[in-house]
Coordinates of N, CA, C and O in Angstrom, one line a residue:
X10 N 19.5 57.5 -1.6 CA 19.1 56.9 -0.4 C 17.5 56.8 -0.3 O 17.1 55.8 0.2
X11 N 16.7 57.9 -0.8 CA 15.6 58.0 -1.1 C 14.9 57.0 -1.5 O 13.9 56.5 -0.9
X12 N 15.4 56.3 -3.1 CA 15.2 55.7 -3.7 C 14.8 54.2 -2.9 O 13.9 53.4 -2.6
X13 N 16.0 54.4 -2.7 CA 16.6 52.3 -1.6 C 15.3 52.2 -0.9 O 14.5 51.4 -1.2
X14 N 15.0 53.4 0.5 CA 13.9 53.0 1.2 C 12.7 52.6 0.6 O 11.9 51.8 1.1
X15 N 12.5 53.3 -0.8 CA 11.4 53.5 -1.7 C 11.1 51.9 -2.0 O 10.1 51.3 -1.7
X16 N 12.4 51.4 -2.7 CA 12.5 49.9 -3.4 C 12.1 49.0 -2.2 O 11.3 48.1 -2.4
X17 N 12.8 49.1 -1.0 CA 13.0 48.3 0.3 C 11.1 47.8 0.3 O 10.5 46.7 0.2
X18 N 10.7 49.6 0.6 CA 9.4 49.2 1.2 C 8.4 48.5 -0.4 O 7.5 47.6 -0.2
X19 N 8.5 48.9 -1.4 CA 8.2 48.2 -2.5 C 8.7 46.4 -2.2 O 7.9 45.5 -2.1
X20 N 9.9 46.2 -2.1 CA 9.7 44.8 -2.1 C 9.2 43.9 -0.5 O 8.9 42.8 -0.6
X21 N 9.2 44.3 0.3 CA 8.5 44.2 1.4 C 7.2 44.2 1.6 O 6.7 43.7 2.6
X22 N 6.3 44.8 0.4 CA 5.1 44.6 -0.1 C 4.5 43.7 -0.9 O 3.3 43.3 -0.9
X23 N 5.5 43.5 -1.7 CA 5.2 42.4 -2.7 C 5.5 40.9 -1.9 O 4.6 40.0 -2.1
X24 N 6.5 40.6 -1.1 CA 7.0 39.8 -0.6 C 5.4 39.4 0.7 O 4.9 38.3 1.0
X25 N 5.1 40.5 1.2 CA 3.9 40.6 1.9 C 2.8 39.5 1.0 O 2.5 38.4 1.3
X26 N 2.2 40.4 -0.1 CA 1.3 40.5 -0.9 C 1.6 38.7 -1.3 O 0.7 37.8 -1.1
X27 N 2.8 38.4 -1.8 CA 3.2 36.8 -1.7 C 2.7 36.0 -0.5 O 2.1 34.9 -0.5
X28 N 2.9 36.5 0.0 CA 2.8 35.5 1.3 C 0.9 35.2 1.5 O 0.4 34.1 1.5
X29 N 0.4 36.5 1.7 CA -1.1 36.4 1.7 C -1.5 35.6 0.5 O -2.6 35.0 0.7
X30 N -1.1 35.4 -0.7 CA -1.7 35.1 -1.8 C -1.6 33.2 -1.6 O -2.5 32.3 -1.8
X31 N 0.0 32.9 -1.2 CA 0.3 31.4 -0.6 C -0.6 31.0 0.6 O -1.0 29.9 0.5
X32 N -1.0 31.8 1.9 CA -1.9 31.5 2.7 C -3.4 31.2 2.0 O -3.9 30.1 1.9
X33 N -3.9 32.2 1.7 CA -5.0 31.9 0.7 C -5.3 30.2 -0.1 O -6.2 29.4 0.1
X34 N -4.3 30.4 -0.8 CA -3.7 29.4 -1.7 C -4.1 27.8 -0.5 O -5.0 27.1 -0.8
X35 N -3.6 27.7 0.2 CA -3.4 27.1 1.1 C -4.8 26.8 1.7 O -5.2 25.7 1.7
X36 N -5.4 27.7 2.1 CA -6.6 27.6 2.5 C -7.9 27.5 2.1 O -8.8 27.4 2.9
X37 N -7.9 27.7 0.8 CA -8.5 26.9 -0.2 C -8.6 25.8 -0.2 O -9.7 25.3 -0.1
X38 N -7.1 24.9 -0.3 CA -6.7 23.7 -0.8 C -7.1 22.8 0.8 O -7.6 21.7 0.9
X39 N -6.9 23.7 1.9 CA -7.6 22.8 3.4 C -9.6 22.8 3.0 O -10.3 21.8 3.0
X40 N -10.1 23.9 2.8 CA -11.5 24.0 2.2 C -11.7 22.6 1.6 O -12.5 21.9 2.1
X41 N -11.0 22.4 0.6 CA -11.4 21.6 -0.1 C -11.4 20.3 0.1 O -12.2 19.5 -0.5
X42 N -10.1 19.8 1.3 CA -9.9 18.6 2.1 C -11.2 18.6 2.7 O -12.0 17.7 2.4
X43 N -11.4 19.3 3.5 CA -12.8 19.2 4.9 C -13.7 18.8 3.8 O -14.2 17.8 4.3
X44 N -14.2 19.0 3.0 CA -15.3 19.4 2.1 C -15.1 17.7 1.3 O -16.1 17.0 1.1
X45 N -14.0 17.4 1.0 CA -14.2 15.9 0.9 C -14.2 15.2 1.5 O -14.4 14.0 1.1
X46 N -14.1 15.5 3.3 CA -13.9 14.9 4.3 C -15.2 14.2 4.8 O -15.6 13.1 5.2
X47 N -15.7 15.6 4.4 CA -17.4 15.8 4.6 C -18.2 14.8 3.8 O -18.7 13.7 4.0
X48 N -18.0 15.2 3.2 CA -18.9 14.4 1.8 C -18.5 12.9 2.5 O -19.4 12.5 3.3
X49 N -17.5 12.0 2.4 CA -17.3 10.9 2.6 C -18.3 10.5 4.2 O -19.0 9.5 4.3
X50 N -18.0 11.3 5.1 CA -18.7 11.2 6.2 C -20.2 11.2 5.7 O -20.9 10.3 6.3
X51 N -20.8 11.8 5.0 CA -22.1 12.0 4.9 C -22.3 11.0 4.2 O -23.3 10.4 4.8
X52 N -21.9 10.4 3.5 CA -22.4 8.8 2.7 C -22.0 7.8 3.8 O -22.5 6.7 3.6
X53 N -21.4 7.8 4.5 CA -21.1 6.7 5.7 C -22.9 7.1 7.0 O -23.4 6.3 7.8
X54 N -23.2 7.9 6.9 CA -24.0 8.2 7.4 C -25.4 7.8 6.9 O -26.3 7.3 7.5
X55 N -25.3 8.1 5.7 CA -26.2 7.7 5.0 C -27.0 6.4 5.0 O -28.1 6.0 5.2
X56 N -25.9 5.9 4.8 CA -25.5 4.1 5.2 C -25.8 3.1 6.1 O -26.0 1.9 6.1
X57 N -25.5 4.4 7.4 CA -25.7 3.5 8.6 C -27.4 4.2 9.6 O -27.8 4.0 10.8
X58 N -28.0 4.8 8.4 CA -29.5 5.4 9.0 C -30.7 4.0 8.5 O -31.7 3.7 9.2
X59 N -30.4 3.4 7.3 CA -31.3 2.5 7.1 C -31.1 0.9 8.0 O -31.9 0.1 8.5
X60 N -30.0 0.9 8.1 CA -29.9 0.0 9.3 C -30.4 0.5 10.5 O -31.4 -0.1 10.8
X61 N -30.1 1.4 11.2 CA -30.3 1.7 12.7 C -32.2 1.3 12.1 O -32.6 0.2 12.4
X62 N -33.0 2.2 11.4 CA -34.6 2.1 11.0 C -34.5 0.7 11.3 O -34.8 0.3 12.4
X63 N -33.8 -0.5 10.3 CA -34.2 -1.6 10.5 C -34.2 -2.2 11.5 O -34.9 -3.1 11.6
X64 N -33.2 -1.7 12.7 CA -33.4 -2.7 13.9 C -34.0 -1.9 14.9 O -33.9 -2.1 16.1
X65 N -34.7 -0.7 14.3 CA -35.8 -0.4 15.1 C -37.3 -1.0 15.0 O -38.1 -1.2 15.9
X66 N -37.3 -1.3 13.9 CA -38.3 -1.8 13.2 C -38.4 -3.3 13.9 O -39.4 -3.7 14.4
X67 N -37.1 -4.1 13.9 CA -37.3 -5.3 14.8 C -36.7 -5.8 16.2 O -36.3 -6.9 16.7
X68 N -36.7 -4.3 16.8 CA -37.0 -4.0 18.2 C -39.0 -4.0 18.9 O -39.5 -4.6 19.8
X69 N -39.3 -3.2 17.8 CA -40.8 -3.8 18.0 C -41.4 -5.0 17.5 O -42.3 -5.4 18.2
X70 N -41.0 -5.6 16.6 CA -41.5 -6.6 16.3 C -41.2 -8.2 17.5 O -41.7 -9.3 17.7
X71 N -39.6 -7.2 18.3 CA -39.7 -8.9 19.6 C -40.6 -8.4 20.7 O -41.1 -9.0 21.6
X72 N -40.7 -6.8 20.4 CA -41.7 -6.3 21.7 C -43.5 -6.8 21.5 O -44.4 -7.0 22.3
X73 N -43.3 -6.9 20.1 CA -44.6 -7.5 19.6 C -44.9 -9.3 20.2 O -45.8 -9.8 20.8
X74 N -43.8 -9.5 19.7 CA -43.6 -11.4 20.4 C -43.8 -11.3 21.6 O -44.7 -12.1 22.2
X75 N -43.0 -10.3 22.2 CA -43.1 -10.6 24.0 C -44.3 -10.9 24.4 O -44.6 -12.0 24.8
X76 N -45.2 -9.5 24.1 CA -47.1 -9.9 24.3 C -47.4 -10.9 23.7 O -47.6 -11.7 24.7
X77 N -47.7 -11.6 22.4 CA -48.0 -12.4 22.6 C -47.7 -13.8 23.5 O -48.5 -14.6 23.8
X78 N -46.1 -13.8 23.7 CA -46.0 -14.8 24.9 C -46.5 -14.6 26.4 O -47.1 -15.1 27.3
X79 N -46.0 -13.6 26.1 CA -46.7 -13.9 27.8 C -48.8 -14.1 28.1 O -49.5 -14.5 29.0
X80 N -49.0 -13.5 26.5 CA -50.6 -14.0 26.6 C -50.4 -15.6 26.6 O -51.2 -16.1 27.4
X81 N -49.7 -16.5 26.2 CA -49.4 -17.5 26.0 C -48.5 -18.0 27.1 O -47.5 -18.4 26.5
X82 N -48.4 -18.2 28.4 CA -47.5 -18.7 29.2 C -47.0 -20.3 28.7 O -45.8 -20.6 28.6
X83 N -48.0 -21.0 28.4 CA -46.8 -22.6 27.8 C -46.0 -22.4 27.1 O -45.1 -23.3 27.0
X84 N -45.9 -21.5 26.4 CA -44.5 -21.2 25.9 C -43.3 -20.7 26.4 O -43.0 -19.7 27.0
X85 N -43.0 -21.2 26.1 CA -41.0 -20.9 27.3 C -40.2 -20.3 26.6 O -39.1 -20.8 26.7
X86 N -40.2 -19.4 25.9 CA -38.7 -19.1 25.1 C -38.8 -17.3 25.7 O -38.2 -16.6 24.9
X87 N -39.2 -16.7 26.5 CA -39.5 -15.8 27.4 C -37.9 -15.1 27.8 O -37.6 -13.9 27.7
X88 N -37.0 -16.4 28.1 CA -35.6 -16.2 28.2 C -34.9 -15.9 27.0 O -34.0 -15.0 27.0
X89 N -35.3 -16.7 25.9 CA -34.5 -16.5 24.5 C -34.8 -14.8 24.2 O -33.9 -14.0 23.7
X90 N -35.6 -14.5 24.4 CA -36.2 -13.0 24.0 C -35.6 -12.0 24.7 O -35.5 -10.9 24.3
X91 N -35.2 -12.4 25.9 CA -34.3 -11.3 26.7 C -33.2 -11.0 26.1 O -32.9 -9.9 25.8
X92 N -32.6 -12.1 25.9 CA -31.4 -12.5 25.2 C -31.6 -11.6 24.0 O -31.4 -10.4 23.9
X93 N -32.1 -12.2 23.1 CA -32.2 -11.4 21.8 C -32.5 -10.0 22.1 O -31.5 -9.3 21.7
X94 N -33.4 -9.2 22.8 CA -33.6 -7.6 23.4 C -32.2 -6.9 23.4 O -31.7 -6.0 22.8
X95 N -31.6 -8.1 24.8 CA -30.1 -7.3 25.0 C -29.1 -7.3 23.9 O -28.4 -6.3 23.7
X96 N -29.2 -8.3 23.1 CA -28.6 -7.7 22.0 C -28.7 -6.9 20.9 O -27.9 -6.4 20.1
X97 N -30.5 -6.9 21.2 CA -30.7 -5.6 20.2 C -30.5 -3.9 20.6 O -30.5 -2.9 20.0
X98 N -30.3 -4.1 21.7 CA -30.0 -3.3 22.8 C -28.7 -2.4 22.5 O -28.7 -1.2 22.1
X99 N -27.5 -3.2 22.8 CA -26.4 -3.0 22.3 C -26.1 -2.9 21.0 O -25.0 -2.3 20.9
X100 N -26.7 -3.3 19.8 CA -26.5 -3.1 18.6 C -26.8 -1.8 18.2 O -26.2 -1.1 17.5
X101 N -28.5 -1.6 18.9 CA -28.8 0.1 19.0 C -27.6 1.2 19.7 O -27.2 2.3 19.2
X102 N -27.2 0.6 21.1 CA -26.2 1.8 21.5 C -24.9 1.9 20.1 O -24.6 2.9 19.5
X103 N -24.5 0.7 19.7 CA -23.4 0.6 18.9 C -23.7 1.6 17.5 O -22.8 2.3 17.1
X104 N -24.8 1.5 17.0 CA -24.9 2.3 15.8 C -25.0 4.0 16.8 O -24.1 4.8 16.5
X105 N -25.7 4.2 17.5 CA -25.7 5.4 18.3 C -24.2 6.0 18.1 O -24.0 7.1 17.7
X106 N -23.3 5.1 18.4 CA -22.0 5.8 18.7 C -21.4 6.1 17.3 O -20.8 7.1 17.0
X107 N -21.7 5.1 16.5 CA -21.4 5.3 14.8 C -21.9 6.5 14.7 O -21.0 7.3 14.4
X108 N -23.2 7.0 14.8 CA -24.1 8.2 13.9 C -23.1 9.4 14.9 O -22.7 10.5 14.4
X109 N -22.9 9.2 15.6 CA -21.9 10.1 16.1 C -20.6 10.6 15.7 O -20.1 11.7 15.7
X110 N -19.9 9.0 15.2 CA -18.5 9.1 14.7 C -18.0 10.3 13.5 O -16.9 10.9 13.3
X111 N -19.2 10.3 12.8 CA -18.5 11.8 11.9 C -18.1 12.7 12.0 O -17.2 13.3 11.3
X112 N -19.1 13.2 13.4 CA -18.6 14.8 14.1 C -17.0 14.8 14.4 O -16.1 15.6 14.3
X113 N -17.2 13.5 14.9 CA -15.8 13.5 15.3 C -14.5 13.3 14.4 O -13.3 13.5 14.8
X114 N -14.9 12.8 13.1 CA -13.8 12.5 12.2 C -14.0 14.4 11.6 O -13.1 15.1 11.7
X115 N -15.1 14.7 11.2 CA -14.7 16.2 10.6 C -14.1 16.8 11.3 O -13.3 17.5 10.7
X116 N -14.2 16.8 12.9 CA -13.3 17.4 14.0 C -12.0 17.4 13.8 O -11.2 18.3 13.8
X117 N -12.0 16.0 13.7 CA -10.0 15.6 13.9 C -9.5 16.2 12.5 O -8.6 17.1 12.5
X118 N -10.3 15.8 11.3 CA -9.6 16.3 10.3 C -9.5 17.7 10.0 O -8.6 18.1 9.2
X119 N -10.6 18.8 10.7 CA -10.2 19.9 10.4 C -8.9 20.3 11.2 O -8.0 20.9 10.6
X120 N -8.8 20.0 12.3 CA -8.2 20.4 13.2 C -6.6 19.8 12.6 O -5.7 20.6 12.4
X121 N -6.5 18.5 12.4 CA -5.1 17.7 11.5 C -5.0 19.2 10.4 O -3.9 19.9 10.4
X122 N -6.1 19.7 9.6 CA -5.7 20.1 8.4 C -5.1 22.2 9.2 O -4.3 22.9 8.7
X123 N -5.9 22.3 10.1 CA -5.6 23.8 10.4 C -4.4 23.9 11.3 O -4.1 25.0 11.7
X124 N -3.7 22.8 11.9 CA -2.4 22.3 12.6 C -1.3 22.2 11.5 O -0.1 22.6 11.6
X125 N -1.7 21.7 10.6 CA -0.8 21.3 9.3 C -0.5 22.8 8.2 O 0.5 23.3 7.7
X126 N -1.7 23.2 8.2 CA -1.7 24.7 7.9 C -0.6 26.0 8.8 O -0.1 26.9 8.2
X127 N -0.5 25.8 9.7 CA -0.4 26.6 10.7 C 0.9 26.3 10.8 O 1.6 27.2 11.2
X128 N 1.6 25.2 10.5 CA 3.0 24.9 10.3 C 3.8 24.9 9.0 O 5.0 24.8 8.9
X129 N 2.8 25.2 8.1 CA 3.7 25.7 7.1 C 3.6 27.2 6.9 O 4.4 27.9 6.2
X130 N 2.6 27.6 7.4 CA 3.2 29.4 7.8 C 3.7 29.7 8.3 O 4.3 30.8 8.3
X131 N 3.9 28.6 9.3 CA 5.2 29.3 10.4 C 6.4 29.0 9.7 O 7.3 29.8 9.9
X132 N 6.5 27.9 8.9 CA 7.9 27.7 8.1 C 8.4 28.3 7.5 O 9.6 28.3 7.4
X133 N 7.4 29.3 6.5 CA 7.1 30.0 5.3 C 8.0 31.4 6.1 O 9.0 31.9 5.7
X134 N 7.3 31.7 7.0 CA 7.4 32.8 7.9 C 9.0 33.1 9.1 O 9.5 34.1 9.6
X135 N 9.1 32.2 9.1 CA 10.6 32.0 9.9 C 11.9 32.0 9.0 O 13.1 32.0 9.2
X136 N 11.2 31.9 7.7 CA 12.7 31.8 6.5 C 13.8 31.0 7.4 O 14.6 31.5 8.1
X137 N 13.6 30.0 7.3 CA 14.3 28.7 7.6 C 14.2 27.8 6.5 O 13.1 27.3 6.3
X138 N 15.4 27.5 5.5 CA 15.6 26.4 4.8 C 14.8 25.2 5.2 O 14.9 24.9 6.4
X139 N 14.0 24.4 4.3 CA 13.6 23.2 4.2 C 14.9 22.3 4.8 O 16.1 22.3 4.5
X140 N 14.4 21.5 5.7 CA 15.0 20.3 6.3 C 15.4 19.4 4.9 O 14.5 19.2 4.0
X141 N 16.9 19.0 4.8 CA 17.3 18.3 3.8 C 17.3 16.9 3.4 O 17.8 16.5 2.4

């Protein structure tokens, strides 16, 4: 009888020791998702910094125009320049919200990958046959 409890708590440890070794396992393999997740975001980022510079760059150069027209009143295109501003305007908020979008995609994907994690321990852990 001795024995049995002896073997019981022996395989109850190993089965333990299993389990920790598959979590691990697991969480590695999410590590490594985020970590390419990452990287992809950061070259998208990369990408969209030399643009935003550029249309800062010719945000001053209509702020540059502006002065000289208005030193110049016979010239009429005063209106066209608004026009073009507000659209530079909006193209600035629009990259704004891009330079943002990463946080947010590493967000969702960690969170997709530690939801997805977290469901197959509980699977693992409930000893419930795989759905057929």
């Amino acid at each position: 009888m001795k024995t049995l409890i002896l073997d019981l708590l022996k395989a109850m440890i190993n089965a333990t020791l299993l389990l920790l070794a598959l979590c691990l396992f697991l969480g590695w393999k999410l590590m490594g998702s985020v970590q390419d997740v990452t990287g992809k975001v950061t070259e998208a980022v990369v990408q969209i910094t030399p643009v935003q510079d550029r249309l800062q760059d010719l945000r001053h150069e209509v702020a540059g125009l502006r002065s000289d027209i208005v030193s110049r009143p016979e010239l009429a295109v005063s209106s066209q320049l608004d026009t073009l501003d507000r659209h530079l305007a909006a193209l600035q908020q629009d990259l704004t919200q891009l330079r943002q979008l990463p946080t947010e995609i590493i967000q969702g994907a960690a969170q997709t990958g530690a939801a997805e994690l977290a469901g197959q321990i509980t699977r693992l852990t409930s000893c419930v046959p795989p759905p057929s």
